[in-house]
Amino acid sequence: MASSVENIVIIGTGCAGLTAAVYTARANLAPLVLEGAMPGGQLTTTSEVENFPGFPEGVDGFQLMDNLRKQAAKFGTRFEQARVESVDFSARPFKLRTGERELLAKTVIIATGASPRLTGVPGEKELYGGKGVTTCATCDGAFYRNMDVAVIGGGDSACEEALFLTRFARRIYLVHRRDSLRASKIMAGRTTTHPKIQMVWDSVPVEVQGVAAGAVSGLKVRNVKTGVEQVLPVKGVFMAIGHVPNTQPFAQALDVDENGYFRPAAGSQVKTKVPGVYVAGDCADHVYRQAVTAAGMGCQAAIEAERWLAGHGG
Ligand code: NAP
């Protein structure tokens, strides 16, 4: 059933989506925010955020997103749990199809973020979620008290996961496919010098073991330089090898790059080839990918949407 026409529909409740909601709600546009499978986005899986401006002592990621949601609600944002399955941006009002209904919107801000990437090795899928393979140390770390675990990856996320796990685990193997970390110097330094973290350089996962028993019993890794394989005796495997942008339902209607990230229109970070449709946050940014840059893009998209509505009788 089609609904009345919304001024603005914002898809996503991470830093980008909720910042866009604060701005458009304060502009009296009564935004409707569609909340997907992961309310609050990736920051809700982070422990301490130390680099968001204005928090000299750091701020808990979940708390930050909860505050932002309350701030958006305070000015009149409406929230609806819905997953957009397809869109029609070929005519106005724009059409958004969810599992439940068809929404009509004068403007749309897509802030759907990115999801953790998996390696695809045998055993990973079978043991994912509650059986020992996970992408979130903050969520699952406490289950591995006094156990040995492995983290895969060499970026800031992998270091952050490994450092967080030092609170619980006995030993953390950090498995990285090269011999130097991609992570920032400060995170790399903290990680490589931590007594509980053992670096496994030049190595890639080959198999997560334990499928028959339904629980991780080890991780087989291969040294890419020597070809030598070894089994790390771990009970948990934390994947931290980057993200895949959540752009699939929109990929036909808008431009995306070879990795699936939205490609904004020339001269803008947030405009798309369809006037009135904007993108913000990690779904459109594979370079900076920070909470504060996502919030900044949400703000830009909100201001663009406001201006577009003002110019088109919104
Ligand atoms: P990332 O920087 O893209 O790092 C991904 C890591 O996974 C890289 O080390 C990469 O290896 C490795 N990798 C990728 N595919 C792999 C595969 N198939 N098998 C094995 N290893 C694989 O991703 P991220 O760490 O999630 O960080 C994303 C962004 O968020 C970055 O800009 C980062 O600075 C930021 N971030 C910041 C913080 C913080 O400041 N506290 C925390 C988390 C994230 P290579 O190095 O060889 O490419």
Short mmCIF file of N, CA and C in Angstrom, two decimals, residues 108-204:
data_model
loop_
_atom_site.label_atom_id
_atom_site.label_comp_id
_atom_site.label_asym_id
_atom_site.label_seq_id
_atom_site.Cartn_x
_atom_site.Cartn_y
_atom_site.Cartn_z
N VAL A 108 15.63 11.78 -0.59
CA VAL A 108 16.13 10.57 0.08
C VAL A 108 17.60 10.77 0.43
N ILE A 109 17.98 10.40 1.65
CA ILE A 109 19.41 10.35 2.00
C ILE A 109 19.75 8.89 2.32
N ILE A 110 20.69 8.36 1.57
CA ILE A 110 21.10 6.97 1.78
C ILE A 110 22.37 6.97 2.63
N ALA A 111 22.26 6.37 3.81
CA ALA A 111 23.39 6.33 4.75
C ALA A 111 23.45 4.92 5.33
N THR A 112 23.61 3.96 4.43
CA THR A 112 23.46 2.56 4.81
C THR A 112 24.76 1.90 5.30
N GLY A 113 25.87 2.66 5.28
CA GLY A 113 27.09 2.15 5.88
C GLY A 113 27.73 1.00 5.13
N ALA A 114 28.50 0.24 5.86
CA ALA A 114 29.23 -0.89 5.29
C ALA A 114 29.21 -2.03 6.30
N SER A 115 29.33 -3.26 5.78
CA SER A 115 29.30 -4.44 6.67
C SER A 115 30.66 -5.12 6.67
N PRO A 116 30.98 -5.80 7.78
CA PRO A 116 32.28 -6.45 7.86
C PRO A 116 32.48 -7.49 6.75
N ARG A 117 33.68 -7.51 6.21
CA ARG A 117 34.01 -8.49 5.15
C ARG A 117 34.48 -9.79 5.82
N LEU A 118 34.18 -10.90 5.16
CA LEU A 118 34.65 -12.21 5.66
C LEU A 118 35.67 -12.77 4.68
N THR A 119 36.46 -13.74 5.11
CA THR A 119 37.55 -14.25 4.25
C THR A 119 37.07 -15.30 3.26
N GLY A 120 36.00 -16.03 3.60
CA GLY A 120 35.51 -17.09 2.72
C GLY A 120 36.22 -18.43 2.89
N VAL A 121 37.09 -18.57 3.91
CA VAL A 121 37.80 -19.85 4.08
C VAL A 121 36.83 -20.90 4.65
N PRO A 122 37.12 -22.19 4.40
CA PRO A 122 36.25 -23.24 4.94
C PRO A 122 36.11 -23.13 6.45
N GLY A 123 34.91 -23.36 6.93
CA GLY A 123 34.66 -23.35 8.37
C GLY A 123 34.19 -21.99 8.88
N GLU A 124 34.53 -20.92 8.14
CA GLU A 124 34.19 -19.57 8.61
C GLU A 124 32.67 -19.38 8.70
N LYS A 125 32.00 -19.70 7.59
CA LYS A 125 30.55 -19.49 7.53
C LYS A 125 29.84 -20.43 8.51
N GLU A 126 30.29 -21.68 8.54
CA GLU A 126 29.65 -22.70 9.38
C GLU A 126 29.75 -22.33 10.87
N LEU A 127 30.85 -21.67 11.25
CA LEU A 127 31.07 -21.41 12.68
C LEU A 127 30.84 -19.93 13.04
N TYR A 128 30.20 -19.20 12.10
CA TYR A 128 29.95 -17.77 12.34
C TYR A 128 28.76 -17.59 13.29
N GLY A 129 28.90 -16.65 14.21
CA GLY A 129 27.76 -16.30 15.06
C GLY A 129 27.51 -17.30 16.17
N GLY A 130 28.14 -17.08 17.31
CA GLY A 130 27.88 -17.92 18.48
C GLY A 130 28.65 -19.22 18.52
N LYS A 131 29.38 -19.52 17.44
CA LYS A 131 30.15 -20.78 17.42
C LYS A 131 31.66 -20.52 17.36
N GLY A 132 32.04 -19.26 17.52
CA GLY A 132 33.48 -18.99 17.63
C GLY A 132 34.05 -18.07 16.57
N VAL A 133 33.33 -17.88 15.45
CA VAL A 133 33.80 -16.91 14.45
C VAL A 133 32.94 -15.66 14.58
N THR A 134 33.58 -14.51 14.69
CA THR A 134 32.82 -13.28 14.91
C THR A 134 33.53 -12.09 14.27
N THR A 135 32.82 -10.98 14.13
CA THR A 135 33.44 -9.76 13.61
C THR A 135 33.39 -8.65 14.66
N CYS A 136 33.11 -9.02 15.90
CA CYS A 136 32.90 -7.97 16.91
C CYS A 136 33.43 -8.36 18.28
N ALA A 137 34.62 -7.87 18.60
CA ALA A 137 35.21 -8.18 19.90
C ALA A 137 34.40 -7.55 21.04
N THR A 138 33.89 -6.35 20.79
CA THR A 138 33.12 -5.68 21.84
C THR A 138 31.90 -6.51 22.22
N CYS A 139 31.28 -7.11 21.18
CA CYS A 139 30.07 -7.90 21.44
C CYS A 139 30.43 -9.24 22.10
N ASP A 140 31.48 -9.88 21.63
CA ASP A 140 31.71 -11.28 21.99
C ASP A 140 32.97 -11.54 22.82
N GLY A 141 33.79 -10.52 23.00
CA GLY A 141 35.09 -10.72 23.67
C GLY A 141 34.98 -11.39 25.03
N ALA A 142 33.97 -11.01 25.79
CA ALA A 142 33.85 -11.52 27.17
C ALA A 142 33.62 -13.03 27.23
N PHE A 143 33.22 -13.63 26.09
CA PHE A 143 33.03 -15.09 26.07
C PHE A 143 34.36 -15.85 26.05
N TYR A 144 35.45 -15.12 25.86
CA TYR A 144 36.74 -15.80 25.65
C TYR A 144 37.72 -15.54 26.80
N ARG A 145 37.16 -15.45 28.00
CA ARG A 145 37.98 -15.22 29.19
C ARG A 145 39.00 -16.36 29.35
N ASN A 146 40.26 -16.01 29.49
CA ASN A 146 41.37 -16.96 29.71
C ASN A 146 41.55 -17.97 28.57
N MET A 147 41.01 -17.65 27.40
CA MET A 147 41.19 -18.55 26.25
C MET A 147 42.16 -17.89 25.25
N ASP A 148 42.61 -18.71 24.29
CA ASP A 148 43.43 -18.17 23.21
C ASP A 148 42.53 -17.87 22.01
N VAL A 149 42.75 -16.74 21.38
CA VAL A 149 41.93 -16.34 20.23
C VAL A 149 42.83 -15.80 19.12
N ALA A 150 42.27 -15.69 17.92
CA ALA A 150 43.01 -15.09 16.80
C ALA A 150 42.22 -13.92 16.25
N VAL A 151 42.93 -12.89 15.82
CA VAL A 151 42.32 -11.77 15.09
C VAL A 151 42.97 -11.75 13.72
N ILE A 152 42.15 -11.59 12.67
CA ILE A 152 42.68 -11.55 11.30
C ILE A 152 42.62 -10.12 10.78
N GLY A 153 43.72 -9.62 10.24
CA GLY A 153 43.74 -8.28 9.65
C GLY A 153 44.92 -7.47 10.16
N GLY A 154 45.18 -6.34 9.49
CA GLY A 154 46.33 -5.53 9.89
C GLY A 154 46.01 -4.05 9.95
N GLY A 155 44.72 -3.70 9.94
CA GLY A 155 44.32 -2.29 9.99
C GLY A 155 43.99 -1.85 11.42
N ASP A 156 43.45 -0.66 11.53
CA ASP A 156 43.08 -0.14 12.86
C ASP A 156 42.04 -1.02 13.54
N SER A 157 41.11 -1.57 12.74
CA SER A 157 40.08 -2.43 13.34
C SER A 157 40.71 -3.66 13.98
N ALA A 158 41.63 -4.30 13.28
CA ALA A 158 42.27 -5.51 13.81
C ALA A 158 43.02 -5.18 15.10
N CYS A 159 43.73 -4.06 15.11
CA CYS A 159 44.47 -3.68 16.31
C CYS A 159 43.51 -3.38 17.46
N GLU A 160 42.44 -2.67 17.13
CA GLU A 160 41.46 -2.32 18.16
C GLU A 160 40.83 -3.59 18.75
N GLU A 161 40.48 -4.53 17.87
CA GLU A 161 39.89 -5.79 18.34
C GLU A 161 40.89 -6.53 19.24
N ALA A 162 42.14 -6.62 18.77
CA ALA A 162 43.16 -7.35 19.53
C ALA A 162 43.38 -6.71 20.90
N LEU A 163 43.48 -5.37 20.92
CA LEU A 163 43.72 -4.68 22.19
C LEU A 163 42.54 -4.85 23.13
N PHE A 164 41.33 -4.79 22.58
CA PHE A 164 40.14 -4.97 23.42
C PHE A 164 40.15 -6.38 24.03
N LEU A 165 40.53 -7.35 23.21
CA LEU A 165 40.51 -8.75 23.66
C LEU A 165 41.55 -9.02 24.76
N THR A 166 42.54 -8.16 24.89
CA THR A 166 43.54 -8.38 25.97
C THR A 166 42.88 -8.31 27.34
N ARG A 167 41.70 -7.70 27.42
CA ARG A 167 40.99 -7.63 28.72
C ARG A 167 40.51 -9.00 29.16
N PHE A 168 40.29 -9.89 28.20
CA PHE A 168 39.67 -11.19 28.51
C PHE A 168 40.58 -12.37 28.17
N ALA A 169 41.05 -12.39 26.95
CA ALA A 169 41.73 -13.59 26.45
C ALA A 169 43.10 -13.77 27.12
N ARG A 170 43.60 -15.03 27.06
CA ARG A 170 44.92 -15.31 27.62
C ARG A 170 46.00 -14.88 26.63
N ARG A 171 45.76 -15.26 25.35
CA ARG A 171 46.72 -14.89 24.31
C ARG A 171 45.94 -14.55 23.03
N ILE A 172 46.40 -13.53 22.33
CA ILE A 172 45.76 -13.15 21.06
C ILE A 172 46.81 -13.25 19.96
N TYR A 173 46.52 -14.08 18.97
CA TYR A 173 47.37 -14.15 17.78
C TYR A 173 46.82 -13.15 16.78
N LEU A 174 47.64 -12.21 16.34
CA LEU A 174 47.18 -11.28 15.30
C LEU A 174 47.77 -11.75 13.97
N VAL A 175 46.89 -12.26 13.11
CA VAL A 175 47.32 -12.88 11.85
C VAL A 175 47.19 -11.84 10.74
N HIS A 176 48.32 -11.48 10.15
CA HIS A 176 48.29 -10.46 9.09
C HIS A 176 49.04 -10.97 7.86
N ARG A 177 48.51 -10.64 6.69
CA ARG A 177 49.06 -11.22 5.46
C ARG A 177 50.37 -10.58 4.99
N ARG A 178 50.76 -9.48 5.63
CA ARG A 178 52.04 -8.85 5.27
C ARG A 178 52.94 -8.77 6.51
N ASP A 179 54.09 -8.07 6.35
CA ASP A 179 55.00 -7.99 7.51
C ASP A 179 55.01 -6.61 8.15
N SER A 180 54.01 -5.78 7.80
CA SER A 180 53.85 -4.52 8.52
C SER A 180 52.36 -4.18 8.57
N LEU A 181 51.99 -3.47 9.63
CA LEU A 181 50.57 -3.18 9.83
C LEU A 181 50.15 -1.96 9.02
N ARG A 182 48.91 -1.97 8.56
CA ARG A 182 48.32 -0.83 7.88
C ARG A 182 47.82 0.20 8.91
N ALA A 183 47.63 -0.26 10.13
CA ALA A 183 47.02 0.58 11.18
C ALA A 183 47.86 1.83 11.46
N SER A 184 47.22 2.83 12.08
CA SER A 184 47.92 4.06 12.46
C SER A 184 49.08 3.70 13.41
N LYS A 185 50.10 4.56 13.42
CA LYS A 185 51.32 4.28 14.22
C LYS A 185 50.99 4.03 15.68
N ILE A 186 50.09 4.84 16.22
CA ILE A 186 49.80 4.73 17.66
C ILE A 186 49.15 3.38 17.99
N MET A 187 48.21 2.97 17.12
CA MET A 187 47.54 1.67 17.34
C MET A 187 48.51 0.52 17.09
N ALA A 188 49.31 0.64 16.04
CA ALA A 188 50.27 -0.43 15.71
C ALA A 188 51.26 -0.59 16.86
N GLY A 189 51.72 0.53 17.39
CA GLY A 189 52.70 0.48 18.49
C GLY A 189 52.12 -0.20 19.72
N ARG A 190 50.90 0.20 20.08
CA ARG A 190 50.25 -0.41 21.26
C ARG A 190 50.08 -1.92 21.07
N THR A 191 49.75 -2.30 19.83
CA THR A 191 49.44 -3.70 19.55
C THR A 191 50.69 -4.57 19.57
N THR A 192 51.70 -4.14 18.82
CA THR A 192 52.88 -5.00 18.68
C THR A 192 53.68 -5.11 19.97
N THR A 193 53.49 -4.17 20.89
CA THR A 193 54.27 -4.23 22.13
C THR A 193 53.47 -4.85 23.29
N HIS A 194 52.20 -5.19 23.03
CA HIS A 194 51.39 -5.72 24.13
C HIS A 194 51.82 -7.15 24.46
N PRO A 195 52.08 -7.45 25.73
CA PRO A 195 52.60 -8.79 26.07
C PRO A 195 51.65 -9.94 25.75
N LYS A 196 50.33 -9.65 25.67
CA LYS A 196 49.40 -10.75 25.37
C LYS A 196 49.21 -10.99 23.87
N ILE A 197 49.69 -10.06 23.06
CA ILE A 197 49.45 -10.17 21.61
C ILE A 197 50.69 -10.75 20.90
N GLN A 198 50.47 -11.83 20.17
CA GLN A 198 51.56 -12.45 19.42
C GLN A 198 51.31 -12.25 17.93
N MET A 199 52.23 -11.57 17.25
CA MET A 199 52.05 -11.30 15.82
C MET A 199 52.35 -12.56 15.00
N VAL A 200 51.48 -12.84 14.05
CA VAL A 200 51.72 -13.93 13.10
C VAL A 200 51.80 -13.26 11.73
N TRP A 201 53.01 -12.87 11.34
CA TRP A 201 53.20 -12.07 10.13
C TRP A 201 53.11 -12.92 8.86
N ASP A 202 52.88 -12.27 7.76
CA ASP A 202 52.92 -12.90 6.42
C ASP A 202 52.03 -14.13 6.33
N SER A 203 50.93 -14.11 7.04
CA SER A 203 50.12 -15.33 7.11
C SER A 203 48.65 -15.05 6.82
N VAL A 204 48.03 -16.03 6.18
CA VAL A 204 46.60 -15.93 5.87
C VAL A 204 45.86 -17.14 6.45
#
